Coordinates of C-alpha atoms in Angstrom, one line a residue:
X136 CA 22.5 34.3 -21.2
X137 CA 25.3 33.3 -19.4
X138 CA 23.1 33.7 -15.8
X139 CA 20.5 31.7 -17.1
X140 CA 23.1 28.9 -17.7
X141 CA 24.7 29.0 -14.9
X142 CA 21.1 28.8 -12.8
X143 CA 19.8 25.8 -15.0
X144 CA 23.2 24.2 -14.2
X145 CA 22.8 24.8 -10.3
X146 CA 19.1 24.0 -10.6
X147 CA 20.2 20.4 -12.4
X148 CA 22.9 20.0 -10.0
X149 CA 20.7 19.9 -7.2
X150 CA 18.3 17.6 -9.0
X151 CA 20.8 15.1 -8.8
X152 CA 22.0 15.7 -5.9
X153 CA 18.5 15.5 -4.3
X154 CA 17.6 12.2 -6.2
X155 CA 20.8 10.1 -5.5
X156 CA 20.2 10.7 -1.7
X157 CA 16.6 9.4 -1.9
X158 CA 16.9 5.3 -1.7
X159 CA 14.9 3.7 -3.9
X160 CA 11.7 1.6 -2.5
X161 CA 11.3 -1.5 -3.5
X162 CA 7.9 -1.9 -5.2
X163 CA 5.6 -5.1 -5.7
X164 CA 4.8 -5.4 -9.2
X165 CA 1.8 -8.1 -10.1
X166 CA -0.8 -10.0 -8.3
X167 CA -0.3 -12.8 -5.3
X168 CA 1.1 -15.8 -6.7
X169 CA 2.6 -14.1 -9.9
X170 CA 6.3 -14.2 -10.7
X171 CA 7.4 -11.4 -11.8
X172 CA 10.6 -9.7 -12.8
X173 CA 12.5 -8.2 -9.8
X174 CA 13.6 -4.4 -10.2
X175 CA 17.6 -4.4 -10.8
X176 CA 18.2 -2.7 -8.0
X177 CA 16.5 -5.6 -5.8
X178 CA 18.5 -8.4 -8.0
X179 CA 21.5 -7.2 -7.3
X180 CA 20.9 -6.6 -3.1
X181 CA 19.5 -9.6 -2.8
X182 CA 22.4 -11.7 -4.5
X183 CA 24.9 -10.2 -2.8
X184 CA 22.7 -11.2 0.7
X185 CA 22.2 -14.7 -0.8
X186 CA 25.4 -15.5 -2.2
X187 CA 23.6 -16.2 -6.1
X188 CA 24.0 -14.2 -8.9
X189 CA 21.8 -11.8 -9.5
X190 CA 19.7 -13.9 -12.3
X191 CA 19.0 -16.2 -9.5
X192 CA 16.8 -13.7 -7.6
X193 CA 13.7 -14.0 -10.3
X194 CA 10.7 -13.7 -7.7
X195 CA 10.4 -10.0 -7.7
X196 CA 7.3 -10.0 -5.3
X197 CA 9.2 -11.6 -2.6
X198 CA 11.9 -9.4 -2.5
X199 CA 10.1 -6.6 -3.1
X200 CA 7.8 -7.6 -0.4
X201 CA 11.3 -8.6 1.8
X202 CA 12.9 -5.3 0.8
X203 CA 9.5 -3.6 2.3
X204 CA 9.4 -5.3 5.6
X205 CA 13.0 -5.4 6.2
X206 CA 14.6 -4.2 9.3
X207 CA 10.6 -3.9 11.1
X208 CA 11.0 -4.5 14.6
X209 CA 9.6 -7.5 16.5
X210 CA 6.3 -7.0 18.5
X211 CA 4.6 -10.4 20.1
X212 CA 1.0 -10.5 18.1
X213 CA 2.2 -7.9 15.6
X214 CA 0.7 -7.6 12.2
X215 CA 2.1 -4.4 10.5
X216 CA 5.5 -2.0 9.9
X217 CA 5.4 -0.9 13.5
X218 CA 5.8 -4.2 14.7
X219 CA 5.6 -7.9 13.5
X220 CA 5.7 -11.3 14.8
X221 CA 6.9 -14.4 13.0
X222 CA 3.5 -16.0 12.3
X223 CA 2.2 -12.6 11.2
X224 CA 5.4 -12.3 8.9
X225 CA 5.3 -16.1 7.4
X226 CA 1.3 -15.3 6.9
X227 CA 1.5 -11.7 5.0
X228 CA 4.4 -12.8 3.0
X229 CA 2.7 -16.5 1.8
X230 CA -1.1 -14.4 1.3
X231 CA 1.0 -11.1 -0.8
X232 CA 3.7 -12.7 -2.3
X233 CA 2.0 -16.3 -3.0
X234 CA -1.3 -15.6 -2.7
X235 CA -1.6 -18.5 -0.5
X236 CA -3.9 -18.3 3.0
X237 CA -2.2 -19.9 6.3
X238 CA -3.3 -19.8 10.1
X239 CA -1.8 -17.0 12.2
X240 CA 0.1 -19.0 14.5
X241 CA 3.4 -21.3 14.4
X242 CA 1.0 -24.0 16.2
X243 CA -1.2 -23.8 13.2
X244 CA 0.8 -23.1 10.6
X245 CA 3.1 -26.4 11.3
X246 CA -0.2 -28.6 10.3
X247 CA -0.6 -27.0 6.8
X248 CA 2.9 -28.2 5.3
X249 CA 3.8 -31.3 3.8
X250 CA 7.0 -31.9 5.5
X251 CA 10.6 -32.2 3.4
X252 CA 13.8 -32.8 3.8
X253 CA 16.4 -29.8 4.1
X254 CA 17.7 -30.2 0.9
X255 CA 14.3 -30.1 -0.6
X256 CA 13.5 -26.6 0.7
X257 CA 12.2 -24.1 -1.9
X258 CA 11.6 -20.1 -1.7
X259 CA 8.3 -19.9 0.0
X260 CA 8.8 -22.9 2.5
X261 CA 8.3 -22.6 6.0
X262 CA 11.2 -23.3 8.3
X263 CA 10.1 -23.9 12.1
X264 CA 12.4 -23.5 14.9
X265 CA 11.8 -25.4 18.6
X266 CA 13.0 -21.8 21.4
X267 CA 12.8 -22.1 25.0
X268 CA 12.0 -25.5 24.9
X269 CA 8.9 -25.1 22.7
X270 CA 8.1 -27.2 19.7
X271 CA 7.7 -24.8 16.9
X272 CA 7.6 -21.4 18.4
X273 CA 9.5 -19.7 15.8
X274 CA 8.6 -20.1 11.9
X275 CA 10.8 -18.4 8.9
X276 CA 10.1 -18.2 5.3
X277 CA 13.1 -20.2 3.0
X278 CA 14.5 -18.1 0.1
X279 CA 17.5 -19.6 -1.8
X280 CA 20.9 -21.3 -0.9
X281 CA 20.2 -21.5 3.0
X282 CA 18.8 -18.6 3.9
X283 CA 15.3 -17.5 5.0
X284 CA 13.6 -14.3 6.3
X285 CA 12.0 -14.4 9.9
X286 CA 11.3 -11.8 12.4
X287 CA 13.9 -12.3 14.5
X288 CA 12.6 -11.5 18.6
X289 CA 15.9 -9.3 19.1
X290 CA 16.7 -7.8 15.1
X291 CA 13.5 -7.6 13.6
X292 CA 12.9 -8.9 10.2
X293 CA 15.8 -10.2 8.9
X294 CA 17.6 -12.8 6.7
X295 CA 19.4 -15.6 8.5
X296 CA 21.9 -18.4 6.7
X297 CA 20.0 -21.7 8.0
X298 CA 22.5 -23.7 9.4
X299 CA 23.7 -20.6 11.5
X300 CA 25.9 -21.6 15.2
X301 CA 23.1 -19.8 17.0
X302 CA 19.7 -21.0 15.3
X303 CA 20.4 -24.2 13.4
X304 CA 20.6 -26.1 16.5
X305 CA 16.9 -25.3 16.8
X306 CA 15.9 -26.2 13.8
X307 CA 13.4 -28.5 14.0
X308 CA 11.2 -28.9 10.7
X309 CA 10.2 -27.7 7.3
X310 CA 8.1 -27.7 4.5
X311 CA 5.9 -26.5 1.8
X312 CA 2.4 -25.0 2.3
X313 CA -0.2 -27.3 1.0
X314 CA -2.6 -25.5 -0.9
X315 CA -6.4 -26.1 0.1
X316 CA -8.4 -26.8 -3.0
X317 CA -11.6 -25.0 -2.9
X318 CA -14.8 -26.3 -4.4
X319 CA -15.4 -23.9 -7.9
X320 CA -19.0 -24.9 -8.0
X321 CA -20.6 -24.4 -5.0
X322 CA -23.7 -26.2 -3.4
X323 CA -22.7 -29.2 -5.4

């Protein structure tokens, strides 16, 4: 009796031993466009990142989605986990997270705001950013109390405080995605 013990204890000490080495994935619970309740684990990451408490982070979507992408290198014209661009970042997040459709590219997207002041900015904005002398060649996605998400060219997808030394001085405009109404009755 007293082997048996002993082997269910070393069989349950590995199961925890084995299961609090293995990080948690982030999952995205709902549909596009649906706020839903952000797994605690998330909350509390994300707070600590954005300086808000954790009852502040209530979109669990995007930081789910955030939490999923995070870290991704940066490819020119990438679309997926091996590598992603900026545009392709801002579009997958606003289409999974939103459920809202934008154009690929910076030079599209920045027609489909309405522009806004800085203090206006709301999680889901877009945040555009004039590089190498370019007028909105570099687009982010605004969270919450300065910050937004971007694929950076040299970190990957990351989250940057907006009025950084490095990047604010580039900042160049912002806004919120104007949703297209779409005709329910067609041939009308």
């Amino acid at each position: 009796m007293k082997k048996i013990y002993c082997l269910v204890c070393v069989l349950l000490g590995f199961a925890v031993i084995l299961s609090s080495c293995h990080t948690k994935k982030a999952v995205m619970r709902g549909e596009p466009g649906e706020i839903v309740k952000p797994q605690a684990s998330i909350a509390e990451k994300y707070s600590a990142i954005l300086g808000v408490g954790e009852s502040d982070i209530q979109n669990g979507r995007l930081y789910a989605f955030i939490d999923q992408w995070m870290g991704t290198p940066y490819k020119f014209g990438g679309e997926d986990k091996d590598g992603v661009d900026c545009s392709a970042l801002a579009q997958l997040l606003e289409q999974q997270v939103f459920g809202v459709n934008i154009p690929r590219s910076t030079s599209q997207q920045i027609n489909v705001i309405k522009r806004k002041y800085e203090e206006e900015l709301a999680e889901g904005d877009l945040v555009f950013f004039d590089y190498d002398g370019k007028k909105f060649s570099h687009v982010g996605v605004y969270l919450q109390n300065g910050y937004y998400v971007h694929a950076s060219s040299t970190k990957g997808v990351m989250i940057t405080k907006l009025h950084d030394p490095f990047t604010y001085k580039y900042f160049s405009r912002c806004g919120s995605v104007i949703i297209q109404e779409t005709d329910p009755s067609p041939g009308k």
